[in-house]
Phi, psi and omega in degrees: 000140180278166179288140178278127180281130177275136183282169174088357180271332181068206181287133179281142182229175176286174184300312182293320180298321178296317180300313183295321179296319180297316180298314180300315180299318179297316180299317179298319180297318181293324178297320180294320180281344183056048176249198182301124180283346183272000181278099182230143182063025176077003178246135180268118179264117178270128178269115178275130176264117180274325176042048175066031181295324179296319181295316180300318181298318179297320180295317179299318180299314180298318182298316180298317179298319179299314181298318179298317179298316180299315180298318179298318180297319180296315180297315179297319179298318179295319179297318180297317180298318180297318179297318180296320180296318179296317179294320182296325182291335181274350184283157174275170183298317182297317181295322179298319180296318180297319180296319180297318180298316179299317180298319179295320179297316179297319180295321178297319178296320181295319180294322180296323180292000000 
């Protein structure tokens, strides 16, 4: 007696062809159900959208560093002005005049440039 053929298998194919057919059938089924198209082989693959989050994070970091630098410069500038005022109050009249003359000369050089 010959072997009894079990129905429902259809044409036999190679290993890869079977895999692809199985995948195709699952995709068709998902289209009919209108669910996740990425659910293949019984595992749901969630696609994470990164959408440049690393880049955005890097930009924010740079922006914060810039702001900190500006604040430090402002604070240092104020400290320098205070020191100059303290030094200026201790000078004699002649020294103050000499400092003013130098500043005017420097300003004149800057204007010429």
